[in-house]
Coordinates of C-alpha atoms and ligand atoms in Angstrom, one line a residue:
M1 CA -15.6 209.5 -144.9
E2 CA -16.6 208.1 -148.9
I3 CA -20.4 208.2 -148.1
F4 CA -20.4 211.4 -146.1
K5 CA -18.7 212.9 -149.6
S6 CA -21.2 211.6 -151.6
L7 CA -23.4 213.5 -149.5
G8 CA -22.3 217.0 -151.1
L9 CA -21.1 218.3 -148.0
S10 CA -18.3 221.0 -147.7
A11 CA -14.6 220.6 -147.7
E12 CA -14.5 222.1 -144.5
M13 CA -17.6 220.2 -143.2
L14 CA -15.3 217.2 -144.0
K15 CA -13.0 218.4 -142.6
V16 CA -14.5 218.8 -139.6
L17 CA -16.4 214.9 -139.4
E18 CA -12.7 213.7 -140.1
K19 CA -11.8 215.6 -136.8
K20 CA -14.6 214.0 -134.9
G21 CA -13.5 210.9 -135.8
F22 CA -17.3 210.6 -137.5
E23 CA -16.5 208.2 -140.7
A24 CA -19.7 207.2 -142.7
P25 CA -22.9 209.0 -141.6
T26 CA -25.6 207.0 -139.0
P27 CA -28.5 205.9 -140.7
I28 CA -31.0 209.2 -139.8
Q29 CA -28.0 211.2 -141.6
E30 CA -27.7 209.2 -144.1
K31 CA -31.4 209.9 -145.5
C32 CA -31.6 213.3 -143.7
I33 CA -28.4 215.2 -144.9
P34 CA -29.3 214.8 -148.4
A35 CA -33.0 215.9 -147.7
L36 CA -32.6 219.2 -145.7
L37 CA -29.3 220.1 -148.1
K38 CA -31.8 220.2 -150.9
G39 CA -35.2 221.8 -151.5
D40 CA -36.9 223.2 -149.0
R41 CA -39.9 220.9 -147.8
D42 CA -40.4 220.6 -144.0
I43 CA -39.2 217.2 -142.5
I44 CA -40.8 215.0 -139.6
A45 CA -38.0 212.4 -139.0
Q46 CA -38.5 209.7 -136.8
A47 CA -35.7 208.5 -134.5
Q48 CA -34.3 208.0 -130.9
T49 CA -31.7 210.1 -128.6
G50 CA -27.9 208.2 -129.6
T51 CA -28.9 207.9 -133.5
G52 CA -26.8 210.6 -134.9
K53 CA -29.8 212.8 -135.0
T54 CA -28.5 216.5 -133.7
A55 CA -25.4 216.3 -136.9
A56 CA -28.5 214.5 -139.4
F57 CA -30.1 218.5 -139.0
G58 CA -26.6 220.1 -137.9
I59 CA -25.0 219.4 -141.4
P60 CA -27.1 220.3 -143.6
I61 CA -28.1 224.0 -141.7
L62 CA -24.9 224.6 -140.8
E63 CA -24.2 224.2 -144.7
R64 CA -27.2 226.8 -145.6
M65 CA -26.3 229.1 -143.2
S66 CA -25.7 232.4 -144.2
E67 CA -22.2 233.9 -142.2
K68 CA -23.5 237.8 -142.7
L69 CA -26.8 237.9 -141.2
R70 CA -27.6 239.9 -138.2
N71 CA -30.8 237.6 -136.8
V72 CA -30.6 234.8 -135.3
Q73 CA -31.1 232.0 -137.7
V74 CA -31.9 228.7 -136.0
L75 CA -33.9 228.3 -133.0
I76 CA -34.0 224.7 -132.1
L77 CA -36.6 223.3 -129.2
A78 CA -35.3 220.7 -126.9
P79 CA -37.2 219.5 -124.1
T80 CA -34.9 219.8 -121.4
R81 CA -32.2 221.3 -119.7
E82 CA -29.4 218.4 -120.6
L83 CA -30.6 218.0 -124.3
A84 CA -30.4 221.7 -125.0
I85 CA -26.7 221.7 -123.6
Q86 CA -25.5 218.8 -125.3
V87 CA -26.7 220.1 -129.1
A88 CA -25.7 223.3 -128.6
E89 CA -22.4 221.3 -127.9
E90 CA -22.9 219.2 -130.9
I91 CA -23.6 221.8 -133.0
N92 CA -20.7 223.8 -131.7
S93 CA -18.4 221.3 -132.3
L94 CA -19.2 220.6 -136.1
K95 CA -19.3 224.4 -137.3
G96 CA -15.9 224.1 -137.7
K97 CA -14.4 227.6 -138.8
R98 CA -17.8 229.0 -139.6
K99 CA -18.0 231.8 -137.1
F100 CA -21.2 231.4 -135.5
N101 CA -22.6 232.3 -132.2
V102 CA -24.6 228.8 -130.9
V103 CA -26.3 230.0 -127.6
P104 CA -28.1 227.4 -125.7
I105 CA -31.4 228.6 -123.5
Y106 CA -32.7 227.4 -120.4
G107 CA -34.7 227.8 -117.4
G108 CA -32.3 227.7 -114.4
Q109 CA -29.1 229.4 -116.0
S110 CA -29.3 233.1 -114.5
I111 CA -31.0 235.3 -117.4
S112 CA -28.6 238.1 -117.7
L113 CA -26.1 235.6 -118.6
Q114 CA -28.5 234.8 -121.1
L115 CA -29.2 238.6 -121.6
R116 CA -25.9 239.2 -122.3
Q117 CA -25.0 236.7 -125.0
L118 CA -28.3 237.2 -126.6
R119 CA -26.9 241.0 -126.8
K120 CA -23.9 240.0 -128.8
G121 CA -25.8 238.7 -131.4
V122 CA -26.6 234.7 -131.9
D123 CA -26.9 232.6 -135.4
I124 CA -28.3 229.7 -133.7
V125 CA -30.3 229.1 -130.2
V126 CA -30.7 225.8 -128.6
G127 CA -33.6 226.4 -125.8
T128 CA -36.2 225.0 -124.0
P129 CA -39.6 226.4 -124.9
G130 CA -40.6 227.9 -121.5
R131 CA -37.1 229.9 -121.3
V132 CA -37.7 230.6 -124.7
L133 CA -41.3 231.8 -124.6
D134 CA -39.9 234.1 -122.2
H135 CA -37.3 235.8 -123.4
L136 CA -39.7 236.3 -126.8
K137 CA -42.3 238.2 -124.5
R138 CA -39.3 240.1 -122.8
G139 CA -38.3 241.0 -126.3
T140 CA -35.3 239.7 -125.5
L141 CA -35.4 237.1 -128.6
K142 CA -36.5 237.8 -132.2
I143 CA -37.5 234.9 -134.1
D144 CA -39.3 236.4 -136.9
K145 CA -36.1 236.3 -139.8
I146 CA -35.1 232.5 -138.6
S147 CA -34.8 230.4 -141.1
Y148 CA -35.0 227.2 -139.5
M149 CA -36.8 225.9 -136.8
V150 CA -35.9 222.4 -135.4
L151 CA -38.3 220.7 -133.0
D152 CA -36.6 217.9 -131.2
E153 CA -37.7 215.1 -129.1
A154 CA -41.1 216.5 -129.8
D155 CA -42.6 213.7 -128.3
E156 CA -40.8 214.5 -124.7
M157 CA -41.7 218.2 -125.7
L158 CA -45.3 216.4 -125.2
N159 CA -45.4 214.7 -122.4
M160 CA -43.9 217.1 -120.9
G161 CA -46.9 219.5 -121.2
F162 CA -44.9 222.3 -123.4
L163 CA -47.7 222.0 -126.0
E164 CA -48.8 225.4 -125.8
E165 CA -45.6 226.8 -125.4
V166 CA -44.2 225.2 -128.8
G167 CA -47.4 226.7 -130.2
A168 CA -46.8 229.9 -128.7
I169 CA -43.4 229.8 -130.4
L170 CA -44.1 228.7 -133.6
K171 CA -46.2 231.8 -134.4
Q172 CA -43.2 234.2 -133.5
T173 CA -41.9 232.4 -136.4
P174 CA -41.9 233.8 -140.7
E175 CA -43.7 231.4 -142.5
N176 CA -41.1 230.9 -145.1
K177 CA -38.8 228.5 -143.0
R178 CA -38.2 225.3 -143.3
T179 CA -39.5 223.6 -139.9
M180 CA -37.8 219.9 -139.1
L181 CA -39.5 218.1 -136.3
F182 CA -37.6 215.1 -134.7
S183 CA -39.4 212.6 -132.7
A184 CA -38.9 208.9 -131.5
T185 CA -42.6 207.8 -131.8
I186 CA -44.8 210.1 -133.7
P187 CA -48.5 210.2 -132.1
D188 CA -51.7 212.1 -133.2
E189 CA -50.8 214.9 -131.8
I190 CA -46.9 215.0 -133.0
L191 CA -49.0 215.0 -136.5
K192 CA -51.4 217.6 -135.3
I193 CA -48.5 220.1 -135.0
A194 CA -47.0 219.1 -138.2
K195 CA -50.9 220.0 -140.0
T196 CA -50.7 223.4 -138.1
Y197 CA -47.5 224.2 -138.3
M198 CA -46.1 222.4 -141.3
P199 CA -47.6 222.7 -144.6
D200 CA -45.5 220.7 -146.7
Y201 CA -43.7 217.6 -144.9
D202 CA -42.0 214.8 -145.9
V203 CA -41.7 211.8 -143.3
I204 CA -38.8 210.1 -143.0
K205 CA -38.5 206.8 -140.9
I206 CA -35.1 204.3 -140.9
K207 CA -36.3 200.4 -141.2
K208 CA -35.7 198.5 -138.0
A209 CA -33.9 195.2 -138.9
Q210 CA -34.9 191.9 -138.0
M211 CA -33.3 191.1 -134.7
T212 CA -32.3 187.7 -133.7
V213 CA -29.3 186.7 -131.6
S214 CA -30.1 183.8 -129.4
T215 CA -26.6 181.7 -129.5
V216 CA -25.1 184.6 -127.5
D217 CA -24.5 185.3 -123.8
Q218 CA -25.1 189.1 -123.4
I219 CA -24.1 190.8 -120.4
Y220 CA -23.9 194.6 -119.7
F221 CA -21.3 196.5 -116.9
E222 CA -21.8 199.8 -115.6
V223 CA -18.3 201.6 -115.6
H224 CA -17.5 204.9 -115.2
K225 CA -16.0 206.4 -118.9
N226 CA -12.9 206.8 -117.7
D227 CA -12.7 203.0 -116.2
K228 CA -13.8 201.2 -119.6
F229 CA -10.5 200.8 -120.3
E230 CA -8.9 199.0 -117.4
T231 CA -13.1 197.3 -117.8
L232 CA -11.5 195.9 -121.2
C233 CA -8.0 194.5 -120.1
R234 CA -9.7 192.7 -117.1
I235 CA -12.6 191.3 -119.7
V236 CA -9.7 190.0 -122.1
D237 CA -7.3 188.6 -119.0
I238 CA -9.7 186.7 -117.1
E239 CA -10.1 184.5 -120.8
E240 CA -8.4 181.6 -121.6
E241 CA -8.3 182.7 -125.0
F242 CA -10.0 186.1 -126.2
Y243 CA -10.7 186.5 -129.7
G244 CA -12.5 189.3 -130.6
L245 CA -13.9 193.1 -131.6
V246 CA -13.8 195.8 -129.3
F247 CA -17.1 198.6 -131.3
C248 CA -15.8 201.8 -130.6
K249 CA -17.7 205.1 -131.8
T250 CA -15.4 207.1 -134.1
K251 CA -12.4 206.6 -135.4
V252 CA -10.3 208.5 -132.5
D253 CA -11.7 206.8 -129.9
V254 CA -10.7 203.5 -132.2
D255 CA -7.2 204.5 -132.2
S256 CA -6.5 205.7 -128.9
V257 CA -8.2 202.1 -127.0
A258 CA -6.3 200.2 -130.2
H259 CA -3.0 201.9 -128.9
Q260 CA -3.4 201.9 -125.2
L261 CA -3.3 197.7 -125.6
Q262 CA -0.8 197.8 -127.5
E263 CA 1.2 199.8 -124.7
R264 CA -0.3 197.3 -122.4
G265 CA 1.2 194.2 -124.4
Y266 CA -1.7 192.9 -126.1
D267 CA -2.0 192.0 -129.5
A268 CA -4.2 194.7 -130.6
D269 CA -4.3 196.7 -133.5
A270 CA -7.1 199.1 -135.1
L271 CA -9.5 199.2 -138.2
H272 CA -10.3 202.1 -140.1
G273 CA -12.8 202.8 -142.3
D274 CA -10.7 205.2 -144.5
M275 CA -7.7 202.9 -144.3
S276 CA -6.2 201.7 -147.8
Q277 CA -7.1 198.8 -148.9
N278 CA -3.9 197.1 -148.6
S279 CA -3.4 198.2 -144.4
R280 CA -6.4 196.5 -144.0
E281 CA -6.0 193.5 -146.1
R282 CA -2.7 193.2 -143.9
I283 CA -4.6 193.8 -140.6
L284 CA -7.5 191.3 -141.5
S285 CA -5.4 188.6 -142.4
K286 CA -3.2 188.9 -139.2
F287 CA -6.8 189.0 -137.1
K288 CA -7.5 185.8 -139.3
K289 CA -4.6 183.8 -138.9
K290 CA -5.0 185.2 -135.1
T291 CA -1.1 186.7 -134.9
I292 CA -4.2 190.0 -133.3
T293 CA -6.2 188.8 -131.4
I294 CA -7.8 192.1 -130.1
L295 CA -9.0 193.9 -133.2
V296 CA -10.9 197.6 -132.1
A297 CA -13.2 198.9 -135.3
T298 CA -15.9 201.1 -135.8
D299 CA -18.9 199.5 -137.3
V300 CA -18.1 201.0 -140.6
A301 CA -14.3 199.7 -140.5
A302 CA -16.0 196.1 -139.5
R303 CA -18.6 195.7 -142.2
G304 CA -18.5 192.8 -144.4
L305 CA -16.0 191.4 -141.9
D306 CA -15.8 188.1 -142.2
V307 CA -15.0 185.9 -139.1
N308 CA -16.4 183.0 -137.4
D309 CA -15.3 181.9 -134.2
L310 CA -14.9 185.5 -132.4
T311 CA -15.0 184.6 -128.3
H312 CA -16.2 188.1 -127.8
V313 CA -18.1 191.4 -128.8
I314 CA -17.0 194.3 -127.1
N315 CA -19.2 197.3 -126.9
Y316 CA -17.0 200.3 -125.7
A317 CA -19.5 202.2 -126.6
L318 CA -23.0 201.7 -127.2
P319 CA -23.9 201.5 -130.7
H320 CA -26.2 203.9 -132.2
D321 CA -29.6 202.0 -132.8
P322 CA -30.9 198.5 -132.0
E323 CA -29.7 197.2 -135.3
S324 CA -26.4 198.0 -134.9
Y325 CA -25.8 196.6 -131.4
V326 CA -27.6 193.0 -132.4
H327 CA -25.4 193.6 -136.0
R328 CA -22.4 194.0 -133.9
I329 CA -22.7 191.3 -131.2
G330 CA -23.9 188.8 -134.1
R331 CA -20.4 188.5 -135.1
T332 CA -19.6 186.1 -132.3
G333 CA -21.3 182.8 -131.5
R334 CA -21.5 181.4 -135.2
A335 CA -21.1 178.2 -136.3
G336 CA -23.1 176.8 -133.1
K337 CA -21.0 178.2 -130.3
T338 CA -21.4 180.2 -128.2
G339 CA -20.2 184.1 -128.3
N340 CA -20.5 186.5 -125.5
A341 CA -21.0 189.9 -125.8
V342 CA -20.4 192.6 -123.2
T343 CA -21.4 195.8 -123.0
F344 CA -19.9 199.1 -121.3
I345 CA -21.9 201.5 -119.8
T346 CA -21.7 205.0 -118.0
P347 CA -24.3 205.6 -115.2
S348 CA -26.0 208.2 -117.7
E349 CA -26.3 205.5 -121.1
Y350 CA -29.3 203.4 -118.7
R351 CA -31.4 204.6 -120.8
K352 CA -30.1 203.7 -124.2
L353 CA -29.6 200.4 -123.0
Q354 CA -33.0 199.9 -122.4
V355 CA -34.1 201.1 -125.8
I356 CA -31.9 199.0 -127.2
T357 CA -33.5 195.7 -125.0
K358 CA -36.8 196.4 -125.1
R359 CA -36.3 196.7 -129.4
T360 CA -33.9 193.8 -129.7
K361 CA -35.7 192.0 -126.7
A362 CA -32.3 190.9 -125.7
D363 CA -31.5 189.5 -122.4
I364 CA -28.9 191.8 -121.5
K365 CA -27.8 190.6 -118.1
K366 CA -25.9 192.8 -115.2
A367 CA -22.6 191.2 -114.7
K368 CA -19.9 192.1 -111.9
L369 CA -16.3 193.0 -113.5
P370 CA -13.9 190.1 -112.6
K371 CA -11.9 191.0 -109.8
I372 CA -7.7 191.7 -109.6
Q373 CA -7.7 188.5 -107.3
D374 CA -9.7 186.3 -109.3
I375 CA -7.8 187.2 -112.7
I376 CA -4.6 186.5 -111.1
K377 CA -5.6 183.1 -110.3
T378 CA -7.0 182.6 -113.6
K379 CA -3.5 183.3 -114.9
Q380 CA -1.3 180.8 -112.2
L381 CA -4.0 177.9 -113.4
R382 CA -3.3 179.1 -117.1
I383 CA 0.5 178.8 -116.2
K384 CA 0.2 176.1 -114.4
T385 CA -1.9 174.1 -116.9
K386 CA 0.7 175.3 -119.5
L387 CA 3.9 173.6 -117.4
E388 CA 2.4 170.5 -117.0
N389 CA 1.7 170.1 -120.9
I390 CA 5.3 171.1 -121.4
I391 CA 6.5 168.4 -118.7
K392 CA 4.3 165.7 -120.6
T393 CA 5.0 166.5 -124.3
S394 CA 8.5 168.3 -124.3
P395 CA 11.5 166.6 -124.3
L396 CA 13.6 168.6 -121.7
E397 CA 16.8 166.8 -122.2
K398 CA 18.7 170.6 -122.9
Y399 CA 17.7 171.8 -119.9
R400 CA 17.8 168.5 -117.5
E401 CA 21.9 169.7 -116.9
M402 CA 21.5 172.7 -116.0
S403 CA 18.2 172.4 -113.8
L404 CA 20.6 169.8 -112.1
D405 CA 23.5 171.9 -111.4
L406 CA 20.7 174.3 -109.5
L407 CA 19.6 171.7 -107.4
K408 CA 23.1 171.5 -106.0
D409 CA 22.7 174.6 -104.0
N410 CA 19.0 175.4 -104.4
S411 CA 16.0 173.7 -102.7
P412 CA 13.4 172.9 -106.1
E413 CA 11.0 175.5 -104.4
D414 CA 13.3 178.4 -104.7
I415 CA 14.2 177.3 -108.0
L416 CA 11.0 177.1 -109.6
A417 CA 10.1 180.2 -107.7
A418 CA 12.6 182.1 -109.3
L419 CA 12.2 180.8 -112.1
L420 CA 8.2 182.0 -112.1
Q421 CA 9.3 185.5 -111.1
H422 CA 11.6 185.6 -114.0
S423 CA 8.9 184.6 -116.2
F424 CA 5.6 185.8 -115.2
Q425 CA 7.1 188.7 -113.1
D426 CA 4.8 191.4 -115.1
D427 CA 1.7 189.3 -116.3
L428 CA 1.1 187.8 -112.6
D429 CA 1.5 191.8 -110.9
V430 CA -1.1 193.1 -109.1
N431 CA 0.4 196.3 -110.3
N432 CA -0.6 195.6 -113.5
Y433 CA -4.3 196.9 -112.8
T434 CA -6.1 199.9 -111.6
E435 CA -8.6 199.6 -108.8
I436 CA -11.7 200.5 -110.6
E437 CA -13.5 198.0 -108.4
D438 CA -14.4 200.7 -105.6
A439 CA -15.5 202.9 -108.1
V440 CA -18.3 200.4 -109.5
V441 CA -18.8 198.1 -106.4
D442 CA -19.1 200.8 -104.2
M443 CA -21.8 202.1 -105.9
K444 CA -22.9 199.0 -106.3
G445 CA -25.2 200.2 -109.2
K446 CA -26.1 202.8 -108.1
T447 CA -25.8 206.4 -108.6
R448 CA -25.6 209.6 -107.1
L449 CA -27.8 212.3 -107.6
F450 CA -27.5 216.2 -106.7
V451 CA -30.3 218.6 -105.8
P452 CA -29.5 222.2 -105.8
R453 CA -31.5 222.3 -102.3
G454 CA -30.4 222.4 -98.9
K455 CA -30.7 223.1 -95.3
G456 CA -30.9 226.7 -96.0
D457 CA -33.9 226.0 -98.2
G458 CA -35.6 224.1 -95.3
L459 CA -35.0 220.2 -96.8
T460 CA -34.3 218.0 -94.5
T461 CA -33.6 214.1 -94.9
K462 CA -36.8 213.0 -94.4
K463 CA -38.6 215.5 -96.5
L464 CA -36.6 214.6 -99.5
I465 CA -37.4 211.2 -98.9
E466 CA -41.1 211.8 -98.4
I467 CA -40.9 214.0 -102.0
I468 CA -39.0 211.3 -103.3
N469 CA -41.6 208.5 -102.4
E470 CA -44.7 210.4 -102.7
K471 CA -44.0 211.2 -106.4
C472 CA -42.0 208.4 -107.5
K473 CA -43.1 206.1 -105.5
I474 CA -39.9 205.2 -104.8
S475 CA -39.2 203.0 -101.2
P476 CA -37.8 205.1 -98.4
E477 CA -34.9 202.0 -98.4
K478 CA -33.8 202.3 -102.1
I479 CA -32.9 205.8 -101.3
R480 CA -29.1 206.1 -99.4
D481 CA -26.3 208.3 -98.5
V482 CA -28.9 211.6 -97.8
L483 CA -26.4 214.5 -97.6
I484 CA -28.0 217.8 -96.8
L485 CA -25.7 220.6 -97.0
D486 CA -26.7 224.0 -96.5
K487 CA -27.2 225.0 -100.3
F488 CA -27.5 221.5 -101.5
S489 CA -27.8 218.1 -101.0
F490 CA -26.5 214.7 -102.1
I491 CA -28.3 210.9 -102.5
T492 CA -27.5 207.7 -104.2
L493 CA -30.2 205.7 -105.4
P494 CA -29.9 202.4 -107.9
F495 CA -29.8 202.8 -112.0
N496 CA -33.1 202.1 -112.4
E497 CA -34.9 204.5 -109.8
A498 CA -32.5 207.2 -110.3
E499 CA -33.6 207.7 -114.2
I500 CA -36.5 207.7 -112.8
V501 CA -36.3 210.7 -110.4
L502 CA -33.8 212.6 -113.3
S503 CA -37.0 212.1 -115.6
F504 CA -39.3 213.0 -113.5
F505 CA -37.6 216.5 -111.3
K506 CA -35.8 217.0 -114.4
R507 CA -37.6 219.3 -116.5
G508 CA -37.9 223.3 -115.8
K509 CA -42.1 222.9 -116.2
T510 CA -44.4 220.4 -115.6
R511 CA -48.1 221.1 -116.9
G512 CA -47.3 224.7 -116.5
K513 CA -46.1 224.9 -113.2
T514 CA -42.8 225.7 -112.2
Q515 CA -40.6 222.4 -110.5
E516 CA -39.3 223.4 -107.7
L517 CA -36.9 220.3 -107.5
V518 CA -34.3 219.7 -110.0
F519 CA -32.4 216.6 -109.7
V520 CA -29.5 215.8 -111.8
K521 CA -26.1 213.5 -111.6
A522 CA -23.4 214.3 -109.3
K523 CA -20.2 214.7 -110.7
K524 CA -18.1 211.3 -110.2
D525 CA -16.5 211.0 -106.9
K526 CA -17.5 214.3 -105.4
N527 CA -18.9 212.9 -102.1
R528 CA -19.4 210.0 -102.1
Ligands
AMP1 P1 -27.4 212.2 -130.9 O1 -28.4 210.9 -131.3 O2 -27.2 213.0 -131.7 O3 -27.5 212.7 -129.3 O4 -26.0 211.6 -131.1 C1 -24.9 210.6 -130.2 C2 -23.5 210.7 -130.5 O5 -23.3 210.2 -131.6 C3 -23.0 212.2 -130.4 O6 -22.0 211.8 -129.6 C4 -22.2 212.2 -131.7 O7 -21.2 213.0 -131.8 C5 -22.1 211.0 -132.3 N1 -22.2 210.4 -133.4 C6 -23.1 211.5 -134.6 N2 -22.6 211.1 -135.5 C7 -22.0 210.3 -135.9 C8 -21.2 209.7 -136.8 N3 -21.6 209.8 -137.9 N4 -20.0 209.0 -136.3 C9 -19.8 208.8 -135.0 N5 -20.2 209.4 -134.0 C10 -21.6 210.2 -134.2

């Protein structure tokens, strides 16, 4: 929180950020927030998704907006409806008690609903270019008095052929507004837009760190969000001696994961960035002495952590940028030992992982979740070794008499079995584990996609496969479990192919033409 405070944010905003569990600004936020809080220069910021860019523009905009106006104050353009919804949600969650109306406007949603929302009075509009332009043409949206204009994922908007629309929209905005352009890459076309519509701009870039981590074995698991905790337990349990850091995104998550681990009997604790120095030191010292073997932390809290022999670093949540990934996993595999970095990704995060892999040139291999039976077997083996060690090294005299006494009336097998049950019943109980294998293994790294078209629209299995094959060059045998219902359909594809289909078919428009088919990820467990 200290760094957020030093950026000059209001008490209300600091409260919101505290509640959201943000501890410190991400690199792009650290640069953008102060730049946008003061002055009136336009900015171009180079940032990918997942870097916290929405808050980078959302926080300062909310701080500078005025509550009493009756016109739209902010227009944010985003390339896809998913992003528009996501951005609107994030801004809503950042506004706190301020009475701003944030409305996402995108193709595919009923115009009348949008009209109703617009009529009520809107302060912030987050929209896709096509639909925003529709409303401008109808006169149902006015942007001639906006103070802030954001072009989010500008390069994506260009790739999707929205250049003309974006230009037409920008022409209807007032001259004295402030424009912020966010883009993962800054090709010449982006600079051209900037030169035409942004008279005076600064460029904000985040320095790329040098990235190499060669002594770390890197794997990832595809898990659904709700199965992350169970997955973590399995990874810890299969290890002979797990000694590691678990990274979460927010303080709230850190608390929750640490608490759940403690409840399940693990020696775990949480590390917060804004904990008192005393408690921080107490927990760190326990971790160094291995009284605590699992430390759940945010990136900020783990900064400067000096522990050498970690067996594991777990990315319970993906980091904000590739640099943080390298920084996180560099905490294992030190002092000549091989370390393990385990990353959890949910199906929708596959693309983010690819960005990390590409930028860090890391070899992150997909791994299979340890099976319950294997974990139990490993635990049994460990118990066996432990007992054999005790037999070899301890005098055991104190127990000999009791042992002979028990042997009088019972067989050695029975006594031993009873002792094992008495000591290890909980530890060896399969019921400790919930079945997550089905959710993940059943899908075998595949994603279920939903298409809002069905028999009623003349769609057939053959047609659907042909379209996907023709447009995305995906061979028919990769397309599984096609289910064509009356109004909609489902298909299953491997992660990679699903991403290709999603990004091809998600757009509202392709080069001026309305996209006929739209694919989205199916909700968990639905029709699977
Ligand atoms: P974005 O890059 O805007 O899509 O943000 C990615 C995710 O990071 C969102 O879920 C945000 O809520 C979260 N996030 C943004 N800033 C921070 C921060 N400073 N600390 C923790 N999480 C953040």
